[in-house]
């Protein structure tokens, strides 16, 4: 009998599984312990978890009177404190707001120069011996229509700390020491230095939070999983579900058909910042913009609140735009793309993406993970194939450079895909995961486009903001000649309508554990779990090789995992 010599990846996998104990994992199915599957076992047979009608959550916004949304500081003391990363381990941004917002007819913006932007920090709580200064700004949300209330923010401060040690706990205070108006002493931990064996311990992935009672459950569960970094898939405060007078609705276009412009109640941003401060003052958040963050105002200005309130490593990553950028966190290179800014092949974003991908050294950052808001792959009826023009423009570039994993939001449900490229199962394609189930007031995504009567009219799938039409009928495979499949597509591995969040634990340069948690479960019980395994020997960036399953063949696939 001929012997089989294990490949380097197979040997690495065997050693890894023995070390981490995958063969007797804590993946629960009742009291039974089941092994955690790996992407090498895929593609998996599609699984749909039936809707748990006993749990619909509480997708109702927290009222303005909720104590967690109130301003708890005085004068120019800092509030809404948050962290974000620069492009490498040695630099972190700290942001906060001082002073009170104003809303009404006769608003007078605060003077940003009135309060200094200072952070004092150090590795000892009792010795904050280093100091950095930054810049400040005030933004306005203005409407050129009678009867609509205008808004001006408090003073927003952004300070960049540099020269930090990797994987190190720092203590800090922010504010203006000359007033004095300083925050309490807070702390954060820097990212590990970039390298193939260094990774953040736990990366939380969440999107479409809003500020509902469901949101509070999601955030509570997320905090209990102790993340070191938060990747945010867009749609932050959902302030644009309100009129400027504070009247809100679950469906803006249904309830407010006659408004001359899509209004927004900006104090919801302040409420969101206050609610999230206990988490974001300690754990950095890296967001992408969503459609609910557009917030058009006078002179067709958009994304003003979003791009003012967060600090982005735009200059450091040479994108020079808050709507797309990149950064490193240990051995991962993250690419944050903008789905609501030009992405065609002649655009500034496409040119930047091409340069950024070409500059990645996979010996230093073996993993490339991309994030944007509206998914290219989704089987839910809501927003079905809405981002097709972006996919047509950019998918080939991401495939060429071997992007390993993609996170999206927008769909208010959970879905994980088999490795796919151009709607074809492909072992070198990325793993796409939609985690837009943070809990916002627009309710949960439930219907699927492949169910009888649910396939949308192609003309209705055009993105309202970006325009363009690229979503044509499939030309091959089981759905040839149709706009939708008549069953769950082969490229969809697992889908479930529940609110929740995900945690990514990258173990080494080829193995990462992905876990998705439902809000209705205990925080340590997974709803979906899989090891994502890179194969750089079989899928080298720029010149991939490997099988590609024929799109037209009926596949015999192993069952997907999850507690289905």
Coordinates of C-alpha atoms in Angstrom, one line a residue:
X1 CA 0.0 0.0 0.0
X2 CA 1.4 3.4 -1.0
X3 CA 2.0 5.8 1.9
X4 CA 0.6 9.3 1.9
X5 CA 3.1 12.1 2.9
X6 CA 1.3 14.8 4.8
X7 CA 1.6 18.3 3.3
X8 CA 2.9 21.1 5.5
X9 CA -0.6 22.5 6.0
X10 CA -2.0 19.0 6.9
X11 CA 0.8 18.4 9.4
X12 CA 0.4 21.9 10.8
X13 CA -3.4 21.3 11.1
X14 CA -2.9 17.9 12.9
X15 CA -0.5 19.4 15.4
X16 CA -2.8 22.4 15.9
X17 CA -5.9 20.3 16.5
X18 CA -4.0 18.2 19.1
X19 CA -2.7 21.3 20.9
X20 CA -6.0 23.1 21.1
X21 CA -8.1 20.1 21.7
X22 CA -10.5 20.6 18.8
X23 CA -11.3 16.9 18.8
X24 CA -13.0 17.2 22.2
X25 CA -14.1 20.8 22.0
X26 CA -16.7 22.7 24.0
X27 CA -19.0 23.0 21.0
X28 CA -22.4 22.1 22.6
X29 CA -25.3 20.2 21.3
X30 CA -27.2 19.6 24.5
X31 CA -24.9 17.8 26.8
X32 CA -22.9 16.3 23.9
X33 CA -19.4 17.6 23.0
X34 CA -18.9 17.9 19.3
X35 CA -15.8 18.7 17.3
X36 CA -15.5 22.2 15.9
X37 CA -15.4 21.9 12.1
X38 CA -12.9 23.6 9.9
X39 CA -13.1 25.2 6.5
X40 CA -11.0 22.4 5.1
X41 CA -14.0 20.2 5.6
X42 CA -16.1 22.4 3.4
X43 CA -17.9 23.4 1.3
X44 CA -20.7 22.6 3.7
X45 CA -24.3 21.7 2.9
X46 CA -26.4 24.8 3.5
X47 CA -28.2 25.0 6.8
X48 CA -31.1 27.3 7.8
X49 CA -31.9 27.5 11.5
X50 CA -35.7 28.0 11.8
X51 CA -36.8 31.2 13.4
X52 CA -37.2 30.9 17.2
X53 CA -40.6 32.6 17.5
X54 CA -40.4 32.5 21.3
X55 CA -37.6 35.1 21.1
X56 CA -38.0 38.3 19.1
X57 CA -36.0 40.5 21.4
X58 CA -37.0 44.0 22.3
X59 CA -36.2 46.2 19.2
X60 CA -37.5 49.4 20.8
X61 CA -35.2 52.4 21.2
X62 CA -34.1 53.4 24.7
X63 CA -36.0 56.6 25.5
X64 CA -34.3 60.0 26.0
X65 CA -35.0 59.7 29.7
X66 CA -33.0 56.5 30.2
X67 CA -30.3 57.2 32.9
X68 CA -27.6 55.6 30.7
X69 CA -28.1 58.3 28.0
X70 CA -27.9 61.3 30.3
X71 CA -25.0 63.8 30.5
X72 CA -23.3 62.9 33.8
X73 CA -20.5 65.5 33.7
X74 CA -20.3 69.2 34.4
X75 CA -18.9 72.2 32.5
X76 CA -16.2 71.1 30.1
X77 CA -15.5 67.7 31.7
X78 CA -15.0 65.0 29.1
X79 CA -17.7 62.6 28.1
X80 CA -18.3 60.1 25.3
X81 CA -14.7 58.9 25.5
X82 CA -13.6 56.4 22.9
X83 CA -10.5 54.7 21.5
X84 CA -9.4 53.8 18.0
X85 CA -6.2 52.5 16.5
X86 CA -3.7 54.0 14.2
X87 CA -2.0 51.8 11.6
X88 CA 0.4 50.0 14.0
X89 CA 0.8 48.9 17.6
X90 CA 2.7 52.0 18.7
X91 CA -0.1 54.5 18.2
X92 CA -3.7 55.0 19.5
X93 CA -6.3 57.7 19.1
X94 CA -8.3 58.9 22.0
X95 CA -11.5 60.9 21.4
X96 CA -14.0 62.7 23.6
X97 CA -16.6 65.5 23.7
X98 CA -16.7 68.6 26.0
X99 CA -19.6 71.1 26.3
X100 CA -23.2 70.6 25.5
X101 CA -24.9 70.2 22.1
X102 CA -27.6 72.6 21.0
X103 CA -30.7 71.9 18.9
X104 CA -33.3 74.3 17.7
X105 CA -33.7 77.4 15.6
X106 CA -31.1 79.7 17.2
X107 CA -28.0 77.7 17.8
X108 CA -24.6 79.2 18.3
X109 CA -21.7 76.8 17.8
X110 CA -19.1 76.5 20.6
X111 CA -15.6 77.7 20.0
X112 CA -13.3 74.6 19.6
X113 CA -10.3 76.7 20.7
X114 CA -11.9 77.4 24.1
X115 CA -10.9 74.0 25.5
X116 CA -7.6 72.3 25.1
X117 CA -7.2 68.7 23.8
X118 CA -4.8 67.0 26.2
X119 CA -4.1 63.3 27.2
X120 CA -1.8 62.4 30.1
X121 CA -0.8 58.8 30.1
X122 CA 1.7 56.2 31.4
X123 CA 2.2 52.6 32.3
X124 CA 1.4 53.3 36.0
X125 CA -1.9 54.6 37.2
X126 CA -0.1 56.8 39.7
X127 CA 2.5 58.2 37.2
X128 CA 0.9 59.7 34.1
X129 CA 4.1 61.2 33.0
X130 CA 3.6 61.4 29.2
X131 CA 1.4 64.0 27.5
X132 CA 0.1 64.5 24.0
X133 CA -2.1 67.2 22.5
X134 CA -4.4 67.0 19.5
X135 CA -7.1 68.9 17.6
X136 CA -10.7 69.7 18.2
X137 CA -13.8 70.6 16.1
X138 CA -17.5 71.3 16.2
X139 CA -19.9 70.0 13.5
X140 CA -23.3 71.2 12.5
X141 CA -26.3 69.3 11.1
X142 CA -28.2 72.0 9.2
X143 CA -31.4 71.9 7.2
X144 CA -32.5 74.6 4.7
X145 CA -36.2 74.0 5.4
X146 CA -38.5 75.9 7.7
X147 CA -39.7 74.1 10.8
X148 CA -36.7 71.7 10.9
X149 CA -34.4 72.0 13.9
X150 CA -30.7 72.5 13.4
X151 CA -28.0 71.0 15.6
X152 CA -24.5 71.9 16.7
X153 CA -22.3 69.5 18.6
X154 CA -20.2 69.8 21.7
X155 CA -16.5 70.2 21.1
X156 CA -15.1 67.0 19.8
X157 CA -11.4 66.2 20.6
X158 CA -9.0 63.8 18.9
X159 CA -5.5 63.1 20.3
X160 CA -3.1 60.6 18.9
X161 CA -0.7 58.9 21.3
X162 CA 2.6 57.7 19.7
X163 CA 5.7 55.7 20.7
X164 CA 3.7 53.2 22.7
X165 CA 5.0 49.7 23.6
X166 CA 3.2 46.7 22.1
X167 CA 0.8 44.5 24.1
X168 CA 1.1 46.9 27.1
X169 CA -1.5 48.3 29.5
X170 CA -1.6 52.1 29.6
X171 CA -3.5 54.4 32.0
X172 CA -4.7 57.8 30.8
X173 CA -6.7 60.9 31.6
X174 CA -8.1 63.2 28.9
X175 CA -9.4 66.8 29.0
X176 CA -8.1 70.2 29.7
X177 CA -5.9 70.4 32.8
X178 CA -5.9 74.2 32.8
X179 CA -9.6 74.5 33.6
X180 CA -9.2 71.9 35.2
X181 CA -11.6 69.5 33.5
X182 CA -10.1 66.0 33.3
X183 CA -11.6 62.6 33.1
X184 CA -11.2 59.8 35.6
X185 CA -8.1 57.6 35.1
X186 CA -9.0 55.0 32.5
X187 CA -6.9 52.4 30.8
X188 CA -6.4 50.4 27.5
X189 CA -4.0 47.8 26.1
X190 CA -2.0 48.3 22.9
X191 CA -2.1 45.8 20.1
X192 CA 0.8 43.2 19.8
X193 CA 3.6 44.0 17.4
X194 CA 2.9 42.9 13.8
X195 CA 4.3 39.4 13.1
X196 CA 3.1 35.9 12.1
X197 CA 2.8 34.7 15.7
X198 CA 1.3 37.8 17.3
X199 CA -2.5 38.5 17.4
X200 CA -5.1 40.3 19.5
X201 CA -6.6 37.7 21.8
X202 CA -10.2 38.4 21.0
X203 CA -11.6 40.5 18.2
X204 CA -15.3 41.4 18.6
X205 CA -17.3 41.8 15.3
X206 CA -20.7 43.6 15.5
X207 CA -22.8 45.9 13.4
X208 CA -26.1 47.8 13.1
X209 CA -26.3 48.3 16.9
X210 CA -28.5 51.4 17.1
X211 CA -29.6 52.0 20.7
X212 CA -32.5 49.6 21.6
X213 CA -33.1 47.2 24.5
X214 CA -31.7 44.6 22.1
X215 CA -28.5 46.7 21.8
X216 CA -28.0 46.6 25.5
X217 CA -28.2 42.8 25.5
X218 CA -25.7 42.6 22.6
X219 CA -23.2 45.0 24.3
X220 CA -23.6 43.2 27.6
X221 CA -22.8 39.8 26.0
X222 CA -19.9 41.3 24.0
X223 CA -18.3 42.8 27.2
X224 CA -18.5 39.5 28.9
X225 CA -16.5 38.0 26.1
X226 CA -13.7 40.4 26.9
X227 CA -12.6 41.7 23.5
X228 CA -9.3 43.5 22.8
X229 CA -10.6 45.1 19.6
X230 CA -14.0 45.8 18.1
X231 CA -14.6 45.7 14.3
X232 CA -17.8 47.6 13.6
X233 CA -19.7 46.9 10.4
X234 CA -21.6 50.2 10.0
X235 CA -24.9 51.9 11.0
X236 CA -24.1 53.4 14.3
X237 CA -26.8 55.5 16.1
X238 CA -29.8 55.2 13.8
X239 CA -30.4 58.9 14.4
X240 CA -31.9 59.1 11.0
X241 CA -34.9 57.1 12.1
X242 CA -36.1 60.3 13.7
X243 CA -37.4 63.7 12.7
X244 CA -35.5 66.7 14.0
X245 CA -38.2 67.1 16.7
X246 CA -37.3 63.7 18.2
X247 CA -40.2 61.8 16.7
X248 CA -39.0 58.3 15.7
X249 CA -40.3 55.4 13.7
X250 CA -39.3 51.8 12.9
X251 CA -39.7 52.6 9.2
X252 CA -38.8 56.2 8.3
X253 CA -40.0 56.1 4.7
X254 CA -43.3 54.5 5.8
X255 CA -44.1 57.0 8.5
X256 CA -42.6 60.2 7.2
X257 CA -43.3 60.2 3.4
X258 CA -43.7 64.0 3.0
X259 CA -40.5 65.3 4.6
X260 CA -38.5 67.5 2.2
X261 CA -35.3 65.8 3.2
X262 CA -34.4 62.7 5.2
X263 CA -34.2 64.2 8.7
X264 CA -32.0 63.1 11.6
X265 CA -32.2 63.7 15.4
X266 CA -28.6 64.2 16.2
X267 CA -28.8 63.9 20.0
X268 CA -29.1 60.1 19.4
X269 CA -25.4 60.2 18.5
X270 CA -24.7 61.7 21.9
X271 CA -26.8 59.2 23.6
X272 CA -25.0 56.4 21.8
X273 CA -21.6 57.8 22.8
X274 CA -22.6 58.0 26.4
X275 CA -24.1 54.5 26.5
X276 CA -21.0 53.0 24.8
X277 CA -18.3 54.9 26.8
X278 CA -17.8 52.2 29.5
X279 CA -16.7 49.8 26.7
X280 CA -15.1 52.1 24.1
X281 CA -13.0 54.1 26.7
X282 CA -11.1 50.8 27.2
X283 CA -11.4 48.8 24.0
X284 CA -10.7 50.4 20.6
X285 CA -13.4 50.5 17.9
X286 CA -12.7 50.5 14.2
X287 CA -15.9 51.3 12.2
X288 CA -17.0 51.5 8.6
X289 CA -19.9 53.8 7.5
X290 CA -23.3 52.4 6.8
X291 CA -26.3 53.8 5.0
X292 CA -27.9 55.1 8.2
X293 CA -24.8 57.2 8.8
X294 CA -25.3 59.2 5.5
X295 CA -27.5 61.9 7.0
X296 CA -27.7 64.4 4.1
X297 CA -27.9 68.0 5.1
X298 CA -27.5 71.5 3.6
X299 CA -25.3 71.7 0.5
X300 CA -25.7 67.9 0.1
X301 CA -23.1 67.3 2.8
X302 CA -23.1 63.7 4.1
X303 CA -21.5 61.6 6.9
X304 CA -20.7 64.7 8.9
X305 CA -21.6 63.2 12.3
X306 CA -19.9 59.9 11.5
X307 CA -16.6 61.4 10.2
X308 CA -16.5 64.0 13.0
X309 CA -17.1 61.8 16.0
X310 CA -14.6 59.0 15.3
X311 CA -10.9 59.2 14.8
X312 CA -9.7 57.3 11.7
X313 CA -6.1 56.4 10.6
X314 CA -6.9 57.9 7.2
X315 CA -3.7 59.9 7.0
X316 CA -1.5 57.1 8.4
X317 CA -2.9 54.6 5.9
X318 CA -2.7 57.2 3.1
X319 CA -6.4 57.0 2.1
X320 CA -7.0 60.5 3.4
X321 CA -10.7 59.7 3.8
X322 CA -12.7 58.7 6.9
X323 CA -14.8 56.5 4.7
X324 CA -12.1 53.9 3.9
X325 CA -8.7 53.1 5.5
X326 CA -6.5 50.3 6.7
X327 CA -4.5 49.3 9.8
X328 CA -2.5 46.4 11.3
X329 CA -3.4 44.6 14.5
X330 CA -0.7 42.1 15.2
X331 CA -0.4 39.7 12.3
X332 CA -3.6 40.9 10.7
X333 CA -4.0 43.6 8.0
X334 CA -7.5 45.1 8.2
X335 CA -9.0 46.9 5.2
X336 CA -12.1 49.0 5.9
X337 CA -13.9 49.8 2.7
X338 CA -16.5 52.4 1.9
X339 CA -19.7 51.2 0.3
X340 CA -21.1 54.7 0.0
X341 CA -18.3 56.5 -1.8
X342 CA -17.1 55.9 -5.3
X343 CA -15.6 52.4 -5.7
X344 CA -15.4 51.9 -9.5
X345 CA -12.1 51.2 -11.1
X346 CA -11.4 54.8 -11.8
X347 CA -12.2 56.0 -8.3
X348 CA -9.7 57.2 -5.6
X349 CA -10.9 54.4 -3.3
X350 CA -10.1 51.7 -5.9
X351 CA -6.7 53.1 -6.6
X352 CA -5.9 53.3 -2.9
X353 CA -7.1 49.7 -2.3
X354 CA -4.9 48.4 -5.1
X355 CA -1.9 50.2 -3.7
X356 CA -2.7 49.1 -0.1
X357 CA -3.1 45.4 -1.0
X358 CA 0.1 45.4 -3.1
X359 CA 2.0 46.8 -0.1
X360 CA 1.0 44.1 2.4
X361 CA 3.9 41.9 3.5
X362 CA 2.3 38.5 4.2
X363 CA 5.4 37.4 6.1
X364 CA 4.5 40.1 8.7
X365 CA 0.7 40.2 8.4
X366 CA -0.3 36.8 7.0
X367 CA -4.0 37.5 7.4
X368 CA -6.0 40.1 5.4
X369 CA -9.5 40.8 6.7
X370 CA -11.8 43.2 4.9
X371 CA -14.9 44.9 6.2
X372 CA -17.6 47.1 4.6
X373 CA -21.3 47.6 5.3
X374 CA -23.6 46.1 2.6
X375 CA -22.7 42.4 1.9
X376 CA -21.8 41.2 -1.6
X377 CA -23.2 37.8 -0.7
X378 CA -26.5 37.5 1.1
X379 CA -29.6 35.2 0.8
X380 CA -32.0 37.4 2.8
X381 CA -34.7 39.3 0.9
X382 CA -33.8 42.6 2.5
X383 CA -31.1 44.4 0.5
X384 CA -30.7 41.3 -1.8
X385 CA -27.8 41.9 -4.3
X386 CA -27.9 45.6 -3.4
X387 CA -24.1 45.9 -3.4
X388 CA -23.6 44.1 -6.7
X389 CA -21.9 47.1 -8.4
X390 CA -19.3 47.2 -5.7
X391 CA -18.8 43.5 -6.0
X392 CA -18.4 43.7 -9.7
X393 CA -15.8 46.4 -9.3
X394 CA -13.7 45.1 -6.4
X395 CA -14.1 41.4 -6.0
X396 CA -11.4 40.3 -8.4
X397 CA -8.9 42.6 -6.7
X398 CA -9.6 41.1 -3.3
X399 CA -9.4 37.6 -4.7
X400 CA -6.1 38.3 -6.5
X401 CA -4.5 39.4 -3.3
X402 CA -5.8 36.6 -1.2
X403 CA -8.2 38.3 1.2
X404 CA -9.0 35.7 3.8
X405 CA -12.1 36.8 5.6
X406 CA -14.8 39.5 5.0
X407 CA -17.2 40.9 7.6
X408 CA -20.4 42.8 6.7
X409 CA -23.4 44.3 8.4
X410 CA -26.6 45.8 6.9
X411 CA -28.6 42.6 7.0
X412 CA -30.2 42.3 10.4
X413 CA -29.5 38.6 10.8
X414 CA -26.5 36.2 10.7
X415 CA -25.1 34.4 7.8
X416 CA -21.8 32.6 7.1
X417 CA -20.7 31.5 3.6
X418 CA -18.6 28.8 2.2
X419 CA -15.5 30.1 0.4
X420 CA -16.8 31.7 -2.7
X421 CA -15.7 33.8 -5.7
X422 CA -18.1 35.2 -8.3
X423 CA -21.0 33.1 -7.0
X424 CA -18.9 30.0 -7.5
X425 CA -17.6 27.7 -4.7
X426 CA -13.8 28.3 -4.6
X427 CA -11.4 27.0 -2.0
X428 CA -9.3 30.2 -2.4
X429 CA -12.2 32.6 -2.1
X430 CA -12.7 34.5 1.2
X431 CA -15.0 33.4 3.9
X432 CA -17.8 36.0 4.0
X433 CA -19.7 36.5 7.3
X434 CA -22.7 38.9 7.8
X435 CA -23.0 40.1 11.4
X436 CA -25.6 42.9 11.0
X437 CA -27.6 41.6 14.0
X438 CA -26.6 44.1 16.7
X439 CA -30.2 44.9 17.6
X440 CA -31.4 48.1 16.0
X441 CA -35.0 49.2 15.9
X442 CA -35.6 48.2 12.2
X443 CA -36.2 44.7 13.5
X444 CA -34.8 41.4 12.5
X445 CA -34.2 40.1 8.9
X446 CA -36.2 37.0 8.4
X447 CA -37.5 36.3 4.9
X448 CA -35.0 34.7 2.4
X449 CA -34.9 35.5 -1.3
X450 CA -34.9 31.8 -2.3
X451 CA -38.3 31.2 -0.6
X452 CA -41.4 31.1 -2.7
X453 CA -42.7 34.6 -3.5
X454 CA -39.7 36.4 -1.9
X455 CA -37.5 37.0 -4.9
X456 CA -37.3 40.8 -5.4
X457 CA -37.8 42.6 -8.6
X458 CA -34.2 43.3 -9.9
X459 CA -35.2 47.0 -10.4
X460 CA -35.9 47.3 -6.7
X461 CA -32.4 46.2 -5.7
X462 CA -30.6 49.4 -6.7
X463 CA -28.9 51.2 -3.9
X464 CA -30.8 54.4 -3.3
X465 CA -27.6 56.4 -2.5
X466 CA -25.1 55.0 -4.9
X467 CA -27.4 54.2 -7.9
X468 CA -26.2 52.0 -10.8
X469 CA -27.6 48.6 -11.8
X470 CA -25.4 45.6 -12.0
X471 CA -27.6 42.7 -10.6
X472 CA -28.5 40.6 -13.6
X473 CA -29.9 37.1 -13.7
X474 CA -27.4 34.2 -13.1
X475 CA -26.0 32.7 -16.3
X476 CA -25.1 29.3 -15.0
X477 CA -25.7 26.8 -12.3
X478 CA -28.9 25.8 -10.6
X479 CA -30.2 29.3 -10.8
X480 CA -29.3 29.9 -14.4
X481 CA -31.7 32.4 -16.1
X482 CA -33.1 33.4 -12.7
X483 CA -32.5 36.3 -10.3
X484 CA -32.8 34.2 -7.2
X485 CA -32.2 30.5 -6.3
X486 CA -35.2 28.4 -5.5
X487 CA -33.4 26.9 -2.5
X488 CA -30.7 28.0 -0.1
X489 CA -27.7 28.6 -2.4
X490 CA -24.7 26.2 -2.2
X491 CA -22.4 29.1 -1.2
X492 CA -24.5 29.8 1.9
X493 CA -23.3 27.6 4.7
X494 CA -25.3 28.7 7.7
X495 CA -28.0 31.3 8.3
X496 CA -30.1 32.3 11.3
X497 CA -32.3 35.2 12.2
X498 CA -31.2 36.2 15.7
X499 CA -29.5 39.1 17.3
X500 CA -25.9 38.7 18.5
X501 CA -22.2 39.3 17.9
X502 CA -19.1 37.4 16.9
X503 CA -15.7 36.8 18.3
X504 CA -12.6 36.0 16.2
X505 CA -9.6 34.4 17.8
X506 CA -6.6 34.2 15.4
X507 CA -4.4 31.4 16.7
X508 CA -1.5 31.6 14.3
X509 CA -0.7 32.4 10.6
X510 CA -3.1 29.8 9.3
X511 CA -5.8 29.1 11.9
X512 CA -8.5 31.3 13.4
X513 CA -11.5 30.4 15.5
X514 CA -14.8 32.2 14.6
X515 CA -17.6 32.1 17.1
X516 CA -21.1 33.7 16.9
X517 CA -23.2 34.3 20.0
X518 CA -26.9 34.7 20.1
X519 CA -28.4 37.2 22.6
X520 CA -30.9 34.7 23.9
X521 CA -28.1 32.3 25.0
X522 CA -25.6 32.5 27.8
X523 CA -22.7 34.6 26.7
X524 CA -20.3 31.6 26.6
X525 CA -22.6 29.4 24.4
X526 CA -22.0 29.6 20.7
X527 CA -24.6 29.6 18.0
X528 CA -22.2 29.0 15.2
X529 CA -18.5 28.1 15.4
X530 CA -15.8 27.1 12.9
X531 CA -12.0 27.2 12.4
X532 CA -11.1 29.3 9.4
X533 CA -7.9 27.9 7.9
X534 CA -5.7 29.6 5.4
X535 CA -3.8 27.6 2.8
X536 CA -1.1 29.9 1.5
X537 CA 0.6 26.9 -0.2
X538 CA -2.5 26.2 -2.3
X539 CA -3.8 29.7 -2.6
X540 CA -0.8 32.0 -3.0
X541 CA -1.8 35.7 -3.4
X542 CA -1.7 36.8 -7.0
X543 CA -1.6 33.3 -8.4
X544 CA -4.0 30.9 -6.8
X545 CA -4.4 27.3 -7.6
X546 CA -6.8 24.7 -6.5
X547 CA -10.2 23.1 -7.3
X548 CA -13.2 25.1 -8.3
X549 CA -16.5 23.2 -8.1
X550 CA -18.5 23.5 -11.3
X551 CA -21.3 26.0 -10.7
X552 CA -23.8 23.8 -12.6
X553 CA -23.2 20.5 -10.8
X554 CA -25.4 19.3 -7.9
X555 CA -23.0 19.0 -5.0
X556 CA -22.9 16.4 -2.2
X557 CA -21.8 18.5 0.7
X558 CA -21.2 17.7 4.4
X559 CA -23.6 19.4 6.8
X560 CA -22.6 22.8 8.1
X561 CA -22.0 23.2 11.8
X562 CA -23.8 25.3 14.3
X563 CA -26.4 24.2 16.8
X564 CA -28.9 23.6 14.1

